[in-house]
């Protein structure tokens, strides 16, 4: 990547810092079930902290975002995540980062981050991006065509997507306002749950023939 591209990425991080100042909202994972017996308690909301005196530079470091991800898959995209699992020093900081690579006409399919707002900057290529607001806002669609240097925000919890509409690969970086924002890919979650959701339930919800739902569940089966 060129120096100018790194500068844009740094600006992106600076833009998400106001989110980090407030720290993460609760919870920091999908769920944290309470226990009465402390002997059975092995998790905390987030991560355990080491003695600050034992912290080292490696706890705050990650290398590899200059490398393109493998987009040889069904959606033709790859998300490289750098969150608290990759950088332990992010624990309690309320911030994380991803690199997203898109093959020509690849997409980051409709998904949501239950614990974080996302701010994305496009480095290379052309993306069609958007999010859909909640039922309360009548499910309005907000979209933009992004070019290198453009920035777009996906509010916390909103279903959103990115599609490479160009004939060349695209690269974007995004900051998220959580050390572990989580991701729920809509199609994978609805049609690929374990165990599967009753096809008749989904057939009624999506107004589809039950056999179509069964085919979809077979396709997305984990």
PDB file of C-alpha atoms in Angstrom:
ATOM      1  CA  UNK A   1       0.000   0.000   0.000  1.00  0.00           C
ATOM      2  CA  UNK A   2       1.052   3.565  -0.682  1.00  0.00           C
ATOM      3  CA  UNK A   3       1.859   6.031   2.109  1.00  0.00           C
ATOM      4  CA  UNK A   4      -1.265   8.029   1.279  1.00  0.00           C
ATOM      5  CA  UNK A   5      -3.356   4.921   1.796  1.00  0.00           C
ATOM      6  CA  UNK A   6      -1.861   4.338   5.224  1.00  0.00           C
ATOM      7  CA  UNK A   7      -2.624   7.967   6.085  1.00  0.00           C
ATOM      8  CA  UNK A   8      -6.275   7.432   5.181  1.00  0.00           C
ATOM      9  CA  UNK A   9      -6.355   4.368   7.404  1.00  0.00           C
ATOM     10  CA  UNK A  10      -4.861   6.311  10.313  1.00  0.00           C
ATOM     11  CA  UNK A  11      -7.495   9.015   9.819  1.00  0.00           C
ATOM     12  CA  UNK A  12     -10.149   6.311  10.020  1.00  0.00           C
ATOM     13  CA  UNK A  13      -8.797   5.171  13.366  1.00  0.00           C
ATOM     14  CA  UNK A  14      -8.782   8.746  14.601  1.00  0.00           C
ATOM     15  CA  UNK A  15     -12.416   9.123  13.605  1.00  0.00           C
ATOM     16  CA  UNK A  16     -13.506   6.143  15.695  1.00  0.00           C
ATOM     17  CA  UNK A  17     -11.584   7.180  18.800  1.00  0.00           C
ATOM     18  CA  UNK A  18     -14.544   9.155  20.231  1.00  0.00           C
ATOM     19  CA  UNK A  19     -16.423   5.848  20.401  1.00  0.00           C
ATOM     20  CA  UNK A  20     -13.521   4.293  22.301  1.00  0.00           C
ATOM     21  CA  UNK A  21     -13.478   6.997  24.948  1.00  0.00           C
ATOM     22  CA  UNK A  22     -16.810   5.765  26.304  1.00  0.00           C
ATOM     23  CA  UNK A  23     -15.580   2.158  26.380  1.00  0.00           C
ATOM     24  CA  UNK A  24     -17.670  -0.817  25.366  1.00  0.00           C
ATOM     25  CA  UNK A  25     -21.345  -1.106  26.185  1.00  0.00           C
ATOM     26  CA  UNK A  26     -22.394  -4.269  27.979  1.00  0.00           C
ATOM     27  CA  UNK A  27     -22.176  -7.038  26.884  1.00  0.00           C
ATOM     28  CA  UNK A  28     -18.853  -7.730  25.187  1.00  0.00           C
ATOM     29  CA  UNK A  29     -19.879 -11.144  23.867  1.00  0.00           C
ATOM     30  CA  UNK A  30     -23.073 -12.908  22.781  1.00  0.00           C
ATOM     31  CA  UNK A  31     -24.083 -13.714  26.341  1.00  0.00           C
ATOM     32  CA  UNK A  32     -22.651 -14.009  29.860  1.00  0.00           C
ATOM     33  CA  UNK A  33     -24.737 -16.404  31.973  1.00  0.00           C
ATOM     34  CA  UNK A  34     -24.629 -15.808  35.721  1.00  0.00           C
ATOM     35  CA  UNK A  35     -23.557 -18.593  38.113  1.00  0.00           C
ATOM     36  CA  UNK A  36     -24.058 -18.912  41.870  1.00  0.00           C
ATOM     37  CA  UNK A  37     -21.019 -21.132  42.406  1.00  0.00           C
ATOM     38  CA  UNK A  38     -17.839 -19.158  41.709  1.00  0.00           C
ATOM     39  CA  UNK A  39     -16.010 -22.426  41.054  1.00  0.00           C
ATOM     40  CA  UNK A  40     -18.048 -22.730  37.850  1.00  0.00           C
ATOM     41  CA  UNK A  41     -17.317 -19.188  36.721  1.00  0.00           C
ATOM     42  CA  UNK A  42     -14.626 -19.223  34.072  1.00  0.00           C
ATOM     43  CA  UNK A  43     -15.552 -16.181  31.956  1.00  0.00           C
ATOM     44  CA  UNK A  44     -15.901 -12.465  32.503  1.00  0.00           C
ATOM     45  CA  UNK A  45     -17.676  -9.873  30.367  1.00  0.00           C
ATOM     46  CA  UNK A  46     -14.773  -9.380  28.007  1.00  0.00           C
ATOM     47  CA  UNK A  47     -11.347 -10.781  28.881  1.00  0.00           C
ATOM     48  CA  UNK A  48      -9.388 -11.296  32.070  1.00  0.00           C
ATOM     49  CA  UNK A  49      -6.691  -8.672  32.584  1.00  0.00           C
ATOM     50  CA  UNK A  50      -3.039  -9.460  33.201  1.00  0.00           C
ATOM     51  CA  UNK A  51      -0.983  -7.628  35.795  1.00  0.00           C
ATOM     52  CA  UNK A  52      -0.211  -4.234  34.157  1.00  0.00           C
ATOM     53  CA  UNK A  53       3.412  -4.651  35.223  1.00  0.00           C
ATOM     54  CA  UNK A  54       3.632  -7.701  32.946  1.00  0.00           C
ATOM     55  CA  UNK A  55       2.305  -5.889  29.856  1.00  0.00           C
ATOM     56  CA  UNK A  56       4.664  -5.685  26.895  1.00  0.00           C
ATOM     57  CA  UNK A  57       4.727  -4.039  23.478  1.00  0.00           C
ATOM     58  CA  UNK A  58       3.577  -7.249  21.771  1.00  0.00           C
ATOM     59  CA  UNK A  59       0.272  -6.977  23.668  1.00  0.00           C
ATOM     60  CA  UNK A  60      -0.550  -3.893  21.577  1.00  0.00           C
ATOM     61  CA  UNK A  61       0.810  -5.023  18.210  1.00  0.00           C
ATOM     62  CA  UNK A  62      -0.401  -6.860  15.114  1.00  0.00           C
ATOM     63  CA  UNK A  63       1.306  -7.353  11.770  1.00  0.00           C
ATOM     64  CA  UNK A  64      -0.200  -8.462   8.490  1.00  0.00           C
ATOM     65  CA  UNK A  65      -2.879  -6.028   7.325  1.00  0.00           C
ATOM     66  CA  UNK A  66      -0.728  -5.245   4.297  1.00  0.00           C
ATOM     67  CA  UNK A  67      -1.513  -8.747   3.027  1.00  0.00           C
ATOM     68  CA  UNK A  68      -4.621  -9.326   0.901  1.00  0.00           C
ATOM     69  CA  UNK A  69      -7.129 -11.870   2.186  1.00  0.00           C
ATOM     70  CA  UNK A  70      -8.204 -14.923   0.184  1.00  0.00           C
ATOM     71  CA  UNK A  71     -11.359 -14.068  -1.780  1.00  0.00           C
ATOM     72  CA  UNK A  72     -11.692 -17.487  -3.412  1.00  0.00           C
ATOM     73  CA  UNK A  73     -15.059 -18.306  -1.826  1.00  0.00           C
ATOM     74  CA  UNK A  74     -18.789 -18.127  -2.585  1.00  0.00           C
ATOM     75  CA  UNK A  75     -19.164 -14.421  -1.759  1.00  0.00           C
ATOM     76  CA  UNK A  76     -15.788 -13.441  -3.265  1.00  0.00           C
ATOM     77  CA  UNK A  77     -14.647 -11.427  -0.258  1.00  0.00           C
ATOM     78  CA  UNK A  78     -12.502 -11.818   2.840  1.00  0.00           C
ATOM     79  CA  UNK A  79     -12.600 -10.023   6.192  1.00  0.00           C
ATOM     80  CA  UNK A  80      -9.374  -9.929   8.216  1.00  0.00           C
ATOM     81  CA  UNK A  81     -10.318  -9.060  11.782  1.00  0.00           C
ATOM     82  CA  UNK A  82      -8.049  -7.358  14.289  1.00  0.00           C
ATOM     83  CA  UNK A  83      -9.895  -7.320  17.581  1.00  0.00           C
ATOM     84  CA  UNK A  84      -9.123  -8.250  21.169  1.00  0.00           C
ATOM     85  CA  UNK A  85      -8.394 -11.836  20.125  1.00  0.00           C
ATOM     86  CA  UNK A  86      -5.510 -10.629  17.938  1.00  0.00           C
ATOM     87  CA  UNK A  87      -4.384  -7.652  20.084  1.00  0.00           C
ATOM     88  CA  UNK A  88      -4.912  -8.396  23.799  1.00  0.00           C
ATOM     89  CA  UNK A  89      -4.197  -4.757  24.630  1.00  0.00           C
ATOM     90  CA  UNK A  90      -7.552  -3.814  23.070  1.00  0.00           C
ATOM     91  CA  UNK A  91      -9.342  -5.281  26.099  1.00  0.00           C
ATOM     92  CA  UNK A  92     -11.681  -2.580  27.551  1.00  0.00           C
ATOM     93  CA  UNK A  93     -10.597  -0.072  24.870  1.00  0.00           C
ATOM     94  CA  UNK A  94     -13.825  -0.211  22.872  1.00  0.00           C
ATOM     95  CA  UNK A  95     -12.211  -0.310  19.431  1.00  0.00           C
ATOM     96  CA  UNK A  96     -11.151  -2.799  16.749  1.00  0.00           C
ATOM     97  CA  UNK A  97     -10.263  -2.896  13.055  1.00  0.00           C
ATOM     98  CA  UNK A  98     -10.881  -4.998   9.959  1.00  0.00           C
ATOM     99  CA  UNK A  99      -9.465  -5.203   6.453  1.00  0.00           C
ATOM    100  CA  UNK A 100     -11.937  -6.252   3.767  1.00  0.00           C
ATOM    101  CA  UNK A 101     -10.820  -7.564   0.375  1.00  0.00           C
ATOM    102  CA  UNK A 102     -13.291  -7.942  -2.484  1.00  0.00           C
ATOM    103  CA  UNK A 103     -12.748  -9.788  -5.753  1.00  0.00           C
ATOM    104  CA  UNK A 104     -14.417  -8.209  -8.808  1.00  0.00           C
ATOM    105  CA  UNK A 105     -18.178  -8.295  -8.159  1.00  0.00           C
ATOM    106  CA  UNK A 106     -17.586  -9.795  -4.738  1.00  0.00           C
ATOM    107  CA  UNK A 107     -19.590  -8.742  -1.717  1.00  0.00           C
ATOM    108  CA  UNK A 108     -19.626  -8.598   2.053  1.00  0.00           C
ATOM    109  CA  UNK A 109     -23.201  -9.912   2.282  1.00  0.00           C
ATOM    110  CA  UNK A 110     -25.944  -8.405   4.464  1.00  0.00           C
ATOM    111  CA  UNK A 111     -24.921  -8.668   8.100  1.00  0.00           C
ATOM    112  CA  UNK A 112     -25.014  -6.779  11.367  1.00  0.00           C
ATOM    113  CA  UNK A 113     -22.625  -6.039  14.234  1.00  0.00           C
ATOM    114  CA  UNK A 114     -24.621  -6.345  17.475  1.00  0.00           C
ATOM    115  CA  UNK A 115     -22.053  -4.544  19.597  1.00  0.00           C
ATOM    116  CA  UNK A 116     -20.455  -1.872  17.412  1.00  0.00           C
ATOM    117  CA  UNK A 117     -20.836   0.981  14.961  1.00  0.00           C
ATOM    118  CA  UNK A 118     -18.631   0.624  11.863  1.00  0.00           C
ATOM    119  CA  UNK A 119     -16.848   3.364   9.940  1.00  0.00           C
ATOM    120  CA  UNK A 120     -15.371   2.245   6.628  1.00  0.00           C
ATOM    121  CA  UNK A 121     -12.860   3.907   4.309  1.00  0.00           C
ATOM    122  CA  UNK A 122     -12.320   2.630   0.777  1.00  0.00           C
ATOM    123  CA  UNK A 123      -8.691   2.351  -0.336  1.00  0.00           C
ATOM    124  CA  UNK A 124      -8.979   0.730  -3.767  1.00  0.00           C
ATOM    125  CA  UNK A 125     -11.818  -0.013  -6.187  1.00  0.00           C
ATOM    126  CA  UNK A 126     -15.492   0.985  -6.257  1.00  0.00           C
ATOM    127  CA  UNK A 127     -18.072  -0.190  -3.725  1.00  0.00           C
ATOM    128  CA  UNK A 128     -21.841  -0.031  -3.525  1.00  0.00           C
ATOM    129  CA  UNK A 129     -22.596   0.124   0.211  1.00  0.00           C
ATOM    130  CA  UNK A 130     -25.657   0.599   2.346  1.00  0.00           C
ATOM    131  CA  UNK A 131     -27.644  -0.153   5.476  1.00  0.00           C
ATOM    132  CA  UNK A 132     -31.328  -0.584   6.323  1.00  0.00           C
ATOM    133  CA  UNK A 133     -32.863   1.216   9.296  1.00  0.00           C
ATOM    134  CA  UNK A 134     -35.112  -0.468  11.863  1.00  0.00           C
ATOM    135  CA  UNK A 135     -38.823  -1.266  11.627  1.00  0.00           C
ATOM    136  CA  UNK A 136     -39.481   1.864  13.700  1.00  0.00           C
ATOM    137  CA  UNK A 137     -37.943   3.922  10.862  1.00  0.00           C
ATOM    138  CA  UNK A 138     -39.860   1.984   8.177  1.00  0.00           C
ATOM    139  CA  UNK A 139     -36.798  -0.002   7.059  1.00  0.00           C
ATOM    140  CA  UNK A 140     -35.328   2.816   4.960  1.00  0.00           C
ATOM    141  CA  UNK A 141     -32.376   1.940   2.722  1.00  0.00           C
ATOM    142  CA  UNK A 142     -29.354   4.277   2.813  1.00  0.00           C
ATOM    143  CA  UNK A 143     -26.824   3.673   0.015  1.00  0.00           C
ATOM    144  CA  UNK A 144     -23.797   5.239  -1.620  1.00  0.00           C
ATOM    145  CA  UNK A 145     -21.264   4.448  -4.322  1.00  0.00           C
ATOM    146  CA  UNK A 146     -17.802   4.758  -2.754  1.00  0.00           C
ATOM    147  CA  UNK A 147     -14.543   5.643  -4.477  1.00  0.00           C
ATOM    148  CA  UNK A 148     -11.018   5.599  -2.960  1.00  0.00           C
ATOM    149  CA  UNK A 149     -10.860   7.971  -0.001  1.00  0.00           C
ATOM    150  CA  UNK A 150     -14.626   7.913   0.627  1.00  0.00           C
ATOM    151  CA  UNK A 151     -15.940   7.083   4.097  1.00  0.00           C
ATOM    152  CA  UNK A 152     -19.286   5.563   5.129  1.00  0.00           C
ATOM    153  CA  UNK A 153     -20.769   4.798   8.559  1.00  0.00           C
ATOM    154  CA  UNK A 154     -22.903   1.777   9.451  1.00  0.00           C
ATOM    155  CA  UNK A 155     -24.777   2.471  12.723  1.00  0.00           C
ATOM    156  CA  UNK A 156     -24.658  -0.157  15.454  1.00  0.00           C
ATOM    157  CA  UNK A 157     -27.033  -3.051  14.938  1.00  0.00           C
ATOM    158  CA  UNK A 158     -28.157  -2.017  11.445  1.00  0.00           C
ATOM    159  CA  UNK A 159     -28.143  -4.630   8.659  1.00  0.00           C
ATOM    160  CA  UNK A 160     -25.586  -3.495   6.090  1.00  0.00           C
ATOM    161  CA  UNK A 161     -23.564  -4.678   3.102  1.00  0.00           C
ATOM    162  CA  UNK A 162     -20.816  -3.816   0.609  1.00  0.00           C
ATOM    163  CA  UNK A 163     -20.583  -4.901  -3.031  1.00  0.00           C
ATOM    164  CA  UNK A 164     -17.643  -4.449  -5.377  1.00  0.00           C
ATOM    165  CA  UNK A 165     -19.265  -3.065  -8.537  1.00  0.00           C
ATOM    166  CA  UNK A 166     -15.950  -2.734 -10.360  1.00  0.00           C
ATOM    167  CA  UNK A 167     -13.994  -5.026 -12.640  1.00  0.00           C
ATOM    168  CA  UNK A 168     -10.907  -4.884 -10.394  1.00  0.00           C
ATOM    169  CA  UNK A 169     -10.312  -5.944  -6.773  1.00  0.00           C
ATOM    170  CA  UNK A 170     -11.323  -3.550  -3.998  1.00  0.00           C
ATOM    171  CA  UNK A 171      -9.837  -2.987  -0.537  1.00  0.00           C
ATOM    172  CA  UNK A 172     -11.372  -1.252   2.465  1.00  0.00           C
ATOM    173  CA  UNK A 173     -10.483  -0.755   6.105  1.00  0.00           C
ATOM    174  CA  UNK A 174     -13.060  -0.281   8.839  1.00  0.00           C
ATOM    175  CA  UNK A 175     -12.971   0.679  12.491  1.00  0.00           C
ATOM    176  CA  UNK A 176     -15.560  -0.678  14.933  1.00  0.00           C
ATOM    177  CA  UNK A 177     -16.579   0.802  18.258  1.00  0.00           C
ATOM    178  CA  UNK A 178     -16.073  -2.409  20.216  1.00  0.00           C
ATOM    179  CA  UNK A 179     -13.191  -4.681  21.125  1.00  0.00           C
ATOM    180  CA  UNK A 180     -15.423  -7.521  19.865  1.00  0.00           C
ATOM    181  CA  UNK A 181     -18.236  -6.129  17.719  1.00  0.00           C
ATOM    182  CA  UNK A 182     -19.514  -9.548  16.684  1.00  0.00           C
ATOM    183  CA  UNK A 183     -21.021 -10.342  13.300  1.00  0.00           C
ATOM    184  CA  UNK A 184     -24.341 -11.912  12.306  1.00  0.00           C
ATOM    185  CA  UNK A 185     -24.519 -12.765   8.604  1.00  0.00           C
ATOM    186  CA  UNK A 186     -28.235 -12.770   7.815  1.00  0.00           C
ATOM    187  CA  UNK A 187     -28.453 -15.631   5.301  1.00  0.00           C
ATOM    188  CA  UNK A 188     -26.044 -17.865   7.225  1.00  0.00           C
ATOM    189  CA  UNK A 189     -27.856 -17.211  10.501  1.00  0.00           C
ATOM    190  CA  UNK A 190     -31.434 -17.643   9.280  1.00  0.00           C
ATOM    191  CA  UNK A 191     -30.923 -20.551   6.898  1.00  0.00           C
ATOM    192  CA  UNK A 192     -27.823 -22.113   8.445  1.00  0.00           C
ATOM    193  CA  UNK A 193     -28.634 -22.186  12.157  1.00  0.00           C
ATOM    194  CA  UNK A 194     -27.726 -25.241  14.226  1.00  0.00           C
ATOM    195  CA  UNK A 195     -30.144 -26.928  14.643  1.00  0.00           C
ATOM    196  CA  UNK A 196     -32.155 -25.628  11.678  1.00  0.00           C
ATOM    197  CA  UNK A 197     -35.180 -23.403  12.188  1.00  0.00           C
ATOM    198  CA  UNK A 198     -38.430 -25.189  11.316  1.00  0.00           C
ATOM    199  CA  UNK A 199     -38.854 -24.660   7.531  1.00  0.00           C
ATOM    200  CA  UNK A 200     -42.562 -23.914   7.972  1.00  0.00           C
ATOM    201  CA  UNK A 201     -41.702 -21.025  10.272  1.00  0.00           C
ATOM    202  CA  UNK A 202     -39.351 -19.512   7.697  1.00  0.00           C
ATOM    203  CA  UNK A 203     -41.743 -20.244   4.826  1.00  0.00           C
ATOM    204  CA  UNK A 204     -44.422 -18.147   6.502  1.00  0.00           C
ATOM    205  CA  UNK A 205     -42.000 -15.420   7.590  1.00  0.00           C
ATOM    206  CA  UNK A 206     -40.483 -14.998   4.121  1.00  0.00           C
ATOM    207  CA  UNK A 207     -43.663 -15.873   2.190  1.00  0.00           C
ATOM    208  CA  UNK A 208     -41.911 -18.723   0.400  1.00  0.00           C
ATOM    209  CA  UNK A 209     -42.802 -22.276  -0.524  1.00  0.00           C
ATOM    210  CA  UNK A 210     -41.596 -24.611   2.210  1.00  0.00           C
ATOM    211  CA  UNK A 211     -39.560 -26.606  -0.333  1.00  0.00           C
ATOM    212  CA  UNK A 212     -37.669 -23.438  -1.291  1.00  0.00           C
ATOM    213  CA  UNK A 213     -36.810 -22.941   2.379  1.00  0.00           C
ATOM    214  CA  UNK A 214     -35.618 -26.535   2.669  1.00  0.00           C
ATOM    215  CA  UNK A 215     -33.345 -26.007  -0.349  1.00  0.00           C
ATOM    216  CA  UNK A 216     -31.943 -22.848   1.206  1.00  0.00           C
ATOM    217  CA  UNK A 217     -31.315 -24.579   4.520  1.00  0.00           C
ATOM    218  CA  UNK A 218     -29.511 -27.377   2.711  1.00  0.00           C
ATOM    219  CA  UNK A 219     -27.362 -24.831   0.897  1.00  0.00           C
ATOM    220  CA  UNK A 220     -26.441 -22.897   4.045  1.00  0.00           C
ATOM    221  CA  UNK A 221     -26.125 -25.906   6.352  1.00  0.00           C
ATOM    222  CA  UNK A 222     -23.028 -25.543   8.553  1.00  0.00           C
TER     223      UNK A 222
END
